[in-house]
PDB file of C-alpha atoms and ligand atoms in Angstrom:
ATOM      1  CA  UNK A   1     -15.480   6.932  -2.239  1.00 94.00           C
ATOM      2  CA  UNK A   2     -14.355   8.832  -5.224  1.00 97.00           C
ATOM      3  CA  UNK A   3     -13.680   7.027  -8.369  1.00 97.00           C
ATOM      4  CA  UNK A   4     -11.376   8.734 -11.139  1.00 98.00           C
ATOM      5  CA  UNK A   5     -10.612   6.921 -14.429  1.00 98.00           C
ATOM      6  CA  UNK A   6      -7.779   7.735 -16.640  1.00 98.00           C
ATOM      7  CA  UNK A   7      -7.044   6.739 -20.237  1.00 96.00           C
ATOM      8  CA  UNK A   8      -3.632   7.493 -19.695  1.00 96.00           C
ATOM      9  CA  UNK A   9      -1.215   5.976 -16.959  1.00 97.00           C
ATOM     10  CA  UNK A  10       0.830   9.033 -17.232  1.00 98.00           C
ATOM     11  CA  UNK A  11      -2.165  11.179 -16.208  1.00 98.00           C
ATOM     12  CA  UNK A  12      -3.148   8.907 -13.400  1.00 98.00           C
ATOM     13  CA  UNK A  13       0.399   9.016 -11.671  1.00 98.00           C
ATOM     14  CA  UNK A  14       0.424  12.876 -12.338  1.00 98.00           C
ATOM     15  CA  UNK A  15      -2.965  13.176 -10.749  1.00 98.00           C
ATOM     16  CA  UNK A  16      -1.812  10.856  -7.669  1.00 98.00           C
ATOM     17  CA  UNK A  17       1.271  12.754  -7.328  1.00 98.00           C
ATOM     18  CA  UNK A  18      -0.957  15.814  -6.785  1.00 98.00           C
ATOM     19  CA  UNK A  19      -3.248  14.481  -4.194  1.00 98.00           C
ATOM     20  CA  UNK A  20      -0.278  13.534  -2.423  1.00 98.00           C
ATOM     21  CA  UNK A  21       1.596  16.843  -2.546  1.00 98.00           C
ATOM     22  CA  UNK A  22      -1.618  18.640  -1.825  1.00 98.00           C
ATOM     23  CA  UNK A  23      -2.338  16.698   1.395  1.00 98.00           C
ATOM     24  CA  UNK A  24       1.013  17.341   2.434  1.00 97.00           C
ATOM     25  CA  UNK A  25       0.532  21.268   1.876  1.00 96.00           C
ATOM     26  CA  UNK A  26      -2.585  21.144   3.552  1.00 97.00           C
ATOM     27  CA  UNK A  27      -0.760  19.878   6.882  1.00 97.00           C
ATOM     28  CA  UNK A  28      -0.469  15.917   6.703  1.00 98.00           C
ATOM     29  CA  UNK A  29       2.796  14.645   8.355  1.00 98.00           C
ATOM     30  CA  UNK A  30       2.130  11.112   8.721  1.00 98.00           C
ATOM     31  CA  UNK A  31       2.172   8.530   5.400  1.00 98.00           C
ATOM     32  CA  UNK A  32       1.039   5.296   5.255  1.00 98.00           C
ATOM     33  CA  UNK A  33       3.052   4.090   2.230  1.00 98.00           C
ATOM     34  CA  UNK A  34       2.872   0.922   0.074  1.00 98.00           C
ATOM     35  CA  UNK A  35       5.298  -1.075  -2.177  1.00 97.00           C
ATOM     36  CA  UNK A  36       4.549  -3.179  -5.691  1.00 95.00           C
ATOM     37  CA  UNK A  37       4.700  -2.728  -9.221  1.00 95.00           C
ATOM     38  CA  UNK A  38       1.832  -0.228  -8.865  1.00 98.00           C
ATOM     39  CA  UNK A  39       3.868   2.417  -6.972  1.00 98.00           C
ATOM     40  CA  UNK A  40       7.006   2.500  -8.856  1.00 98.00           C
ATOM     41  CA  UNK A  41       5.935   4.862 -11.165  1.00 98.00           C
ATOM     42  CA  UNK A  42       4.595   6.900  -8.682  1.00 98.00           C
ATOM     43  CA  UNK A  43       7.544   7.273  -6.482  1.00 98.00           C
ATOM     44  CA  UNK A  44       9.637   7.993  -9.880  1.00 98.00           C
ATOM     45  CA  UNK A  45       6.984  11.097 -10.180  1.00 98.00           C
ATOM     46  CA  UNK A  46       7.178  12.087  -6.677  1.00 98.00           C
ATOM     47  CA  UNK A  47      10.952  12.041  -6.969  1.00 98.00           C
ATOM     48  CA  UNK A  48      10.820  14.365  -9.834  1.00 97.00           C
ATOM     49  CA  UNK A  49       9.201  17.047  -8.079  1.00 97.00           C
ATOM     50  CA  UNK A  50      10.335  19.554  -5.578  1.00 96.00           C
ATOM     51  CA  UNK A  51       8.139  18.146  -2.544  1.00 97.00           C
ATOM     52  CA  UNK A  52       9.971  18.159   0.712  1.00 97.00           C
ATOM     53  CA  UNK A  53       9.083  15.289   3.304  1.00 98.00           C
ATOM     54  CA  UNK A  54      11.722  16.116   5.685  1.00 98.00           C
ATOM     55  CA  UNK A  55       9.287  17.085   8.114  1.00 98.00           C
ATOM     56  CA  UNK A  56       7.073  13.837   7.695  1.00 98.00           C
ATOM     57  CA  UNK A  57       6.990  10.426   8.885  1.00 98.00           C
ATOM     58  CA  UNK A  58       6.119   7.544   6.923  1.00 98.00           C
ATOM     59  CA  UNK A  59       5.024   3.841   8.197  1.00 98.00           C
ATOM     60  CA  UNK A  60       4.871   1.183   5.420  1.00 98.00           C
ATOM     61  CA  UNK A  61       1.981  -1.213   5.653  1.00 98.00           C
ATOM     62  CA  UNK A  62       3.995  -4.468   5.223  1.00 98.00           C
ATOM     63  CA  UNK A  63       7.492  -6.503   5.453  1.00 98.00           C
ATOM     64  CA  UNK A  64       8.632  -9.888   4.494  1.00 97.00           C
ATOM     65  CA  UNK A  65       9.328 -11.949   7.561  1.00 97.00           C
ATOM     66  CA  UNK A  66      13.127 -13.266   7.278  1.00 96.00           C
ATOM     67  CA  UNK A  67      14.410 -10.649   4.755  1.00 96.00           C
ATOM     68  CA  UNK A  68      17.007  -7.722   6.287  1.00 95.00           C
ATOM     69  CA  UNK A  69      16.610  -4.351   5.011  1.00 95.00           C
ATOM     70  CA  UNK A  70      19.455  -5.142   2.878  1.00 95.00           C
ATOM     71  CA  UNK A  71      17.840  -7.744   1.079  1.00 95.00           C
ATOM     72  CA  UNK A  72      17.055  -6.446  -2.411  1.00 94.00           C
ATOM     73  CA  UNK A  73      13.530  -7.737  -2.257  1.00 95.00           C
ATOM     74  CA  UNK A  74      12.750  -6.575   1.109  1.00 97.00           C
ATOM     75  CA  UNK A  75      10.365  -3.631   1.245  1.00 97.00           C
ATOM     76  CA  UNK A  76      12.800  -1.781   3.379  1.00 98.00           C
ATOM     77  CA  UNK A  77      15.091  -1.768   0.179  1.00 97.00           C
ATOM     78  CA  UNK A  78      12.329  -1.212  -2.210  1.00 97.00           C
ATOM     79  CA  UNK A  79      11.401   2.104  -0.183  1.00 98.00           C
ATOM     80  CA  UNK A  80      15.237   3.182   0.040  1.00 98.00           C
ATOM     81  CA  UNK A  81      15.656   2.584  -3.768  1.00 98.00           C
ATOM     82  CA  UNK A  82      12.429   4.128  -4.909  1.00 98.00           C
ATOM     83  CA  UNK A  83      11.672   6.893  -2.841  1.00 98.00           C
ATOM     84  CA  UNK A  84      13.807   7.600   0.464  1.00 98.00           C
ATOM     85  CA  UNK A  85      17.164   7.636  -1.438  1.00 97.00           C
ATOM     86  CA  UNK A  86      15.790  10.747  -3.332  1.00 97.00           C
ATOM     87  CA  UNK A  87      13.183  12.031  -0.986  1.00 98.00           C
ATOM     88  CA  UNK A  88      14.158  11.524   2.710  1.00 98.00           C
ATOM     89  CA  UNK A  89      11.385  11.662   5.579  1.00 98.00           C
ATOM     90  CA  UNK A  90      11.876  12.754   9.293  1.00 98.00           C
ATOM     91  CA  UNK A  91      11.497   9.243   9.811  1.00 98.00           C
ATOM     92  CA  UNK A  92      10.563   6.338   8.152  1.00 98.00           C
ATOM     93  CA  UNK A  93       9.126   2.996   9.679  1.00 98.00           C
ATOM     94  CA  UNK A  94       8.681  -0.795   8.382  1.00 98.00           C
ATOM     95  CA  UNK A  95       8.191  -3.754  10.501  1.00 98.00           C
ATOM     96  CA  UNK A  96      11.388  -5.446  11.205  1.00 98.00           C
ATOM     97  CA  UNK A  97      11.497  -8.732   9.015  1.00 97.00           C
ATOM     98  CA  UNK A  98      14.228 -10.026  11.212  1.00 97.00           C
ATOM     99  CA  UNK A  99      12.472  -9.655  14.492  1.00 97.00           C
ATOM    100  CA  UNK A 100      13.234 -12.532  16.984  1.00 95.00           C
ATOM    101  CA  UNK A 101       9.587 -12.356  18.571  1.00 96.00           C
ATOM    102  CA  UNK A 102       6.853 -11.685  15.996  1.00 95.00           C
ATOM    103  CA  UNK A 103       3.991 -10.950  18.384  1.00 96.00           C
ATOM    104  CA  UNK A 104       6.083  -8.200  20.113  1.00 97.00           C
ATOM    105  CA  UNK A 105       7.298  -6.978  16.872  1.00 98.00           C
ATOM    106  CA  UNK A 106       3.728  -6.643  15.611  1.00 98.00           C
ATOM    107  CA  UNK A 107       2.729  -4.895  18.901  1.00 98.00           C
ATOM    108  CA  UNK A 108       5.611  -2.588  18.433  1.00 98.00           C
ATOM    109  CA  UNK A 109       4.614  -1.377  15.240  1.00 98.00           C
ATOM    110  CA  UNK A 110       1.025  -1.207  16.078  1.00 98.00           C
ATOM    111  CA  UNK A 111       1.668   1.107  19.227  1.00 98.00           C
ATOM    112  CA  UNK A 112       3.734   3.293  16.804  1.00 98.00           C
ATOM    113  CA  UNK A 113       0.891   3.604  14.523  1.00 98.00           C
ATOM    114  CA  UNK A 114      -1.360   4.546  17.495  1.00 97.00           C
ATOM    115  CA  UNK A 115       1.160   7.121  18.759  1.00 98.00           C
ATOM    116  CA  UNK A 116       1.348   8.657  15.162  1.00 98.00           C
ATOM    117  CA  UNK A 117      -2.238   8.448  13.495  1.00 98.00           C
ATOM    118  CA  UNK A 118      -1.937   8.188   9.922  1.00 98.00           C
ATOM    119  CA  UNK A 119      -2.935  11.467   7.894  1.00 98.00           C
ATOM    120  CA  UNK A 120      -2.878   9.610   4.698  1.00 98.00           C
ATOM    121  CA  UNK A 121      -2.674   6.146   3.391  1.00 98.00           C
ATOM    122  CA  UNK A 122      -1.650   4.907   0.007  1.00 98.00           C
ATOM    123  CA  UNK A 123      -2.855   1.465  -0.876  1.00 98.00           C
ATOM    124  CA  UNK A 124      -2.307  -0.741  -3.909  1.00 98.00           C
ATOM    125  CA  UNK A 125      -4.935  -3.854  -4.335  1.00 98.00           C
ATOM    126  CA  UNK A 126      -4.056  -7.590  -4.846  1.00 94.00           C
ATOM    127  CA  UNK A 127      -5.794  -9.563  -7.386  1.00 92.00           C
ATOM    128  CA  UNK A 128      -7.753 -11.267  -4.542  1.00 92.00           C
ATOM    129  CA  UNK A 129      -8.703  -7.773  -2.949  1.00 95.00           C
ATOM    130  CA  UNK A 130      -5.773  -7.597  -0.491  1.00 94.00           C
ATOM    131  CA  UNK A 131      -4.799  -4.476   1.108  1.00 97.00           C
ATOM    132  CA  UNK A 132      -1.289  -4.401   2.568  1.00 97.00           C
ATOM    133  CA  UNK A 133      -0.953  -8.332   3.134  1.00 96.00           C
ATOM    134  CA  UNK A 134      -4.320  -8.746   4.534  1.00 96.00           C
ATOM    135  CA  UNK A 135      -5.678 -11.725   2.782  1.00 93.00           C
ATOM    136  CA  UNK A 136      -9.319 -12.462   2.319  1.00 94.00           C
ATOM    137  CA  UNK A 137     -11.138 -13.451   5.406  1.00 95.00           C
ATOM    138  CA  UNK A 138      -8.936 -11.230   7.506  1.00 97.00           C
ATOM    139  CA  UNK A 139     -11.054  -9.533   9.876  1.00 98.00           C
ATOM    140  CA  UNK A 140     -12.050  -5.879   9.412  1.00 98.00           C
ATOM    141  CA  UNK A 141     -10.969  -5.343  13.004  1.00 98.00           C
ATOM    142  CA  UNK A 142      -7.596  -6.483  12.601  1.00 98.00           C
ATOM    143  CA  UNK A 143      -4.277  -4.568  14.034  1.00 98.00           C
ATOM    144  CA  UNK A 144      -0.737  -5.242  12.860  1.00 98.00           C
ATOM    145  CA  UNK A 145      -0.017  -8.946  12.569  1.00 98.00           C
ATOM    146  CA  UNK A 146       1.717 -11.782  11.093  1.00 97.00           C
ATOM    147  CA  UNK A 147       0.511 -13.423   8.215  1.00 96.00           C
ATOM    148  CA  UNK A 148       1.096 -16.545   6.143  1.00 94.00           C
ATOM    149  CA  UNK A 149       0.925 -15.174   2.306  1.00 93.00           C
ATOM    150  CA  UNK A 150      -1.538 -16.999   0.134  1.00 88.00           C
ATOM    151  CA  UNK A 151      -0.138 -18.949  -2.441  1.00 92.00           C
ATOM    152  CA  UNK A 152      -1.769 -16.697  -5.329  1.00 89.00           C
ATOM    153  CA  UNK A 153      -0.026 -13.812  -3.595  1.00 89.00           C
ATOM    154  CA  UNK A 154       3.260 -15.655  -3.566  1.00 94.00           C
ATOM    155  CA  UNK A 155       3.022 -16.301  -7.185  1.00 93.00           C
ATOM    156  CA  UNK A 156       1.865 -12.745  -8.049  1.00 90.00           C
ATOM    157  CA  UNK A 157       5.029 -11.425  -6.539  1.00 92.00           C
ATOM    158  CA  UNK A 158       7.562 -14.313  -7.512  1.00 93.00           C
ATOM    159  CA  UNK A 159       8.377 -11.609 -10.494  1.00 91.00           C
ATOM    160  CA  UNK A 160      10.474  -9.872  -8.255  1.00 90.00           C
ATOM    161  CA  UNK A 161      12.320 -12.750  -7.182  1.00 93.00           C
ATOM    162  CA  UNK A 162      14.721 -15.305  -8.829  1.00 93.00           C
ATOM    163  CA  UNK A 163      11.944 -17.858  -8.403  1.00 94.00           C
ATOM    164  CA  UNK A 164       8.727 -18.261  -6.462  1.00 95.00           C
ATOM    165  CA  UNK A 165      10.427 -20.837  -4.018  1.00 95.00           C
ATOM    166  CA  UNK A 166      12.338 -17.779  -2.693  1.00 95.00           C
ATOM    167  CA  UNK A 167       9.200 -15.392  -2.307  1.00 95.00           C
ATOM    168  CA  UNK A 168       8.876 -15.691   1.605  1.00 96.00           C
ATOM    169  CA  UNK A 169       5.930 -17.746   3.093  1.00 96.00           C
ATOM    170  CA  UNK A 170       4.978 -14.797   5.761  1.00 96.00           C
ATOM    171  CA  UNK A 171       4.873 -11.111   6.293  1.00 97.00           C
ATOM    172  CA  UNK A 172       3.940  -8.444   8.779  1.00 98.00           C
ATOM    173  CA  UNK A 173       1.120  -6.310   7.628  1.00 98.00           C
ATOM    174  CA  UNK A 174      -1.024  -3.325   9.206  1.00 98.00           C
ATOM    175  CA  UNK A 175      -4.058  -4.748   9.888  1.00 98.00           C
ATOM    176  CA  UNK A 176      -7.563  -3.631   8.257  1.00 98.00           C
ATOM    177  CA  UNK A 177      -8.427  -1.701  11.397  1.00 98.00           C
ATOM    178  CA  UNK A 178      -4.826   0.263  11.487  1.00 97.00           C
ATOM    179  CA  UNK A 179      -5.423   0.798   7.719  1.00 98.00           C
ATOM    180  CA  UNK A 180      -8.871   2.614   8.112  1.00 98.00           C
ATOM    181  CA  UNK A 181      -7.769   4.728  10.676  1.00 98.00           C
ATOM    182  CA  UNK A 182      -6.158   6.711   8.379  1.00 98.00           C
ATOM    183  CA  UNK A 183      -7.796  10.364   7.663  1.00 98.00           C
ATOM    184  CA  UNK A 184      -7.743  10.103   3.919  1.00 98.00           C
ATOM    185  CA  UNK A 185      -6.830   6.997   1.905  1.00 98.00           C
ATOM    186  CA  UNK A 186      -5.622   6.874  -1.990  1.00 98.00           C
ATOM    187  CA  UNK A 187      -5.974   3.587  -3.757  1.00 98.00           C
ATOM    188  CA  UNK A 188      -4.686   3.143  -6.983  1.00 98.00           C
ATOM    189  CA  UNK A 189      -5.682   0.094  -9.334  1.00 98.00           C
ATOM    190  CA  UNK A 190      -3.512  -0.274 -12.612  1.00 98.00           C
ATOM    191  CA  UNK A 191      -3.941  -2.742 -14.941  1.00 97.00           C
ATOM    192  CA  UNK A 192      -6.386  -5.409 -16.129  1.00 96.00           C
ATOM    193  CA  UNK A 193      -5.735  -8.040 -13.558  1.00 95.00           C
ATOM    194  CA  UNK A 194      -7.414  -5.791 -10.958  1.00 97.00           C
ATOM    195  CA  UNK A 195     -10.576  -5.368 -13.034  1.00 96.00           C
ATOM    196  CA  UNK A 196     -12.750  -8.044 -11.419  1.00 96.00           C
ATOM    197  CA  UNK A 197     -11.677  -7.123  -7.654  1.00 95.00           C
ATOM    198  CA  UNK A 198     -11.984  -3.486  -8.430  1.00 96.00           C
ATOM    199  CA  UNK A 199     -15.479  -3.928  -9.760  1.00 95.00           C
ATOM    200  CA  UNK A 200     -16.357  -5.778  -6.508  1.00 94.00           C
ATOM    201  CA  UNK A 201     -15.372  -3.038  -4.393  1.00 94.00           C
ATOM    202  CA  UNK A 202     -17.021  -0.561  -6.636  1.00 94.00           C
ATOM    203  CA  UNK A 203     -20.257  -2.717  -6.102  1.00 92.00           C
ATOM    204  CA  UNK A 204     -20.147  -1.629  -2.958  1.00 82.00           C
ATOM    205  CA  UNK A 205     -19.881  -4.974  -1.347  1.00 87.00           C
ATOM    206  CA  UNK A 206     -18.893  -5.059   2.268  1.00 94.00           C
ATOM    207  CA  UNK A 207     -17.143  -8.259   3.005  1.00 96.00           C
ATOM    208  CA  UNK A 208     -14.213  -9.773   4.836  1.00 97.00           C
ATOM    209  CA  UNK A 209     -14.155 -12.064   1.610  1.00 96.00           C
ATOM    210  CA  UNK A 210     -12.695  -8.932  -0.287  1.00 96.00           C
ATOM    211  CA  UNK A 211     -10.334  -6.848   2.302  1.00 97.00           C
ATOM    212  CA  UNK A 212     -10.295  -3.666   0.058  1.00 98.00           C
ATOM    213  CA  UNK A 213     -14.387  -3.684   0.355  1.00 97.00           C
ATOM    214  CA  UNK A 214     -13.847  -2.254   4.005  1.00 98.00           C
ATOM    215  CA  UNK A 215     -12.938   1.076   2.004  1.00 97.00           C
ATOM    216  CA  UNK A 216     -16.570   1.634   1.011  1.00 96.00           C
ATOM    217  CA  UNK A 217     -17.506   2.511   4.521  1.00 95.00           C
ATOM    218  CA  UNK A 218     -14.482   4.837   4.687  1.00 97.00           C
ATOM    219  CA  UNK A 219     -15.562   8.770   4.715  1.00 97.00           C
ATOM    220  CA  UNK A 220     -12.593   9.840   2.680  1.00 98.00           C
ATOM    221  CA  UNK A 221     -11.200   7.434  -0.143  1.00 98.00           C
ATOM    222  CA  UNK A 222     -10.088   8.244  -3.491  1.00 98.00           C
ATOM    223  CA  UNK A 223      -9.731   5.362  -6.096  1.00 98.00           C
ATOM    224  CA  UNK A 224      -7.646   6.051  -9.225  1.00 98.00           C
ATOM    225  CA  UNK A 225      -7.531   3.594 -12.067  1.00 98.00           C
ATOM    226  CA  UNK A 226      -6.570   3.218 -15.620  1.00 98.00           C
ATOM    227  CA  UNK A 227      -9.434   0.723 -16.243  1.00 97.00           C
ATOM    228  CA  UNK A 228     -12.322   1.880 -18.435  1.00 94.00           C
ATOM    229  CA  UNK A 229     -16.077   0.910 -17.691  1.00 87.00           C
ATOM    230  CA  UNK A 230     -16.685  -2.389 -19.981  1.00 78.00           C
ATOM    231  CA  UNK A 231     -19.451  -1.563 -22.514  1.00 66.00           C
ATOM    232  CA  UNK A 232     -22.028  -3.479 -20.720  1.00 62.00           C
ATOM    233  CA  UNK A 233     -21.611  -1.611 -17.376  1.00 59.00           C
ATOM    234  CA  UNK A 234     -23.741   0.979 -16.525  1.00 54.00           C
TER     235      UNK A 234
HETATM  236  C1  LIG B 301       2.550  -3.572  -0.856  1.00 97.90           C
HETATM  237  C2  LIG B 301       1.092  -4.001  -0.578  1.00 97.90           C
HETATM  238  C3  LIG B 301       0.172  -4.975  -1.625  1.00 97.90           C
HETATM  239  C4  LIG B 301       0.387  -4.414  -2.982  1.00 97.90           C
HETATM  240  C5  LIG B 301      -0.582  -5.209  -3.805  1.00 97.90           C
HETATM  241  C6  LIG B 301      -0.480  -5.064  -5.367  1.00 97.90           C
HETATM  242  O1  LIG B 301       3.123  -2.975   0.211  1.00 97.90           O
HETATM  243  O2  LIG B 301       0.646  -3.642   0.382  1.00 97.90           O
HETATM  244  O3  LIG B 301      -1.108  -4.859  -1.115  1.00 97.90           O
HETATM  245  O4  LIG B 301      -0.166  -3.107  -2.817  1.00 97.90           O
HETATM  246  O5  LIG B 301       0.048  -6.609  -3.788  1.00 97.90           O
HETATM  247  O6  LIG B 301       0.786  -5.159  -5.802  1.00 97.90           O
HETATM  248  P1  LIG B 301       1.311  -4.709  -7.379  1.00 97.90           P
HETATM  249  O7  LIG B 301       1.380  -3.124  -7.063  1.00 97.90           O
HETATM  250  O8  LIG B 301       2.454  -5.100  -7.494  1.00 97.90           O
HETATM  251  O9  LIG B 301       0.365  -5.158  -8.245  1.00 97.90           O
END
C-alpha cells in the first residue's frame, strides 16, 4: 500500500483526480465507483476537467434496498447528480434497489463484474472499517450480496436523510472479493472520524473485523488522507 498524506483537502482531491485521469489515459476502461460525502468534492473536481469517460464503463459498489433510482437518497440518483449528469460513461451500472428477488439481483450484478473485470476501484472507508457496505465480520471471500446495515452505519448516513428512521435497513454491496479483484484501488480517507480505523489498516492488521484491512495484501493500492501523523506516532 502506498500512503500519501495531504495538509490541504484541495491538494488531496487534485491528486485523486490525477490518479483517476492517469489510469484512464493508461487504458483503464472499467471503473468501480463509490458514493458518500468523501466522494462529492472528488466528483465535483472531475467534472471541472475535460476528461472524457464515454468509452468507459462504471460499476458502483452498492445501492440501498427499497429505493428507486429516482429517489434522491439512492446511490443511482447521487451518481447522476454528482457525476454522470456532467461526465457520462458509455455504460453505468448499479445494483437495482427495487429488484424483486435479492438473490438473483446479487448474482446478476456479480456476473456483470466478472464479465467486465475492474481496472480501477475507488473506495471510501466507514468508521468501522467497512468498504462498500461490507460490514465488520464479512468474509474476505464474499461476492456481491445483500446486507443488513449496522446501526452505526445507518446513523452515519442519517445526515443524508430527514431522519435515521428513513435510512434503509438493507443494501446490496459488491463483496470484498469482488472489490479486490480490481487491478488498482484508490482509497480516500478524509476527516478525524476515520483516524482510528485508518491507523488499524496502516498497522497492517489483516482481519475480517476490519474489512478495509484486506487491502494490505493487494499489490496496487494507493491511500490518500488529510490526516497527519499524531506526534507520538513513528
Ligand atoms: C459508498 C460506500 C461506503 C462509503 C463509506 C464512507 O458507496 O461504499 O463504503 O465509502 O461509508 O462514507 P463517507 O464518505 O460518507 O464518509
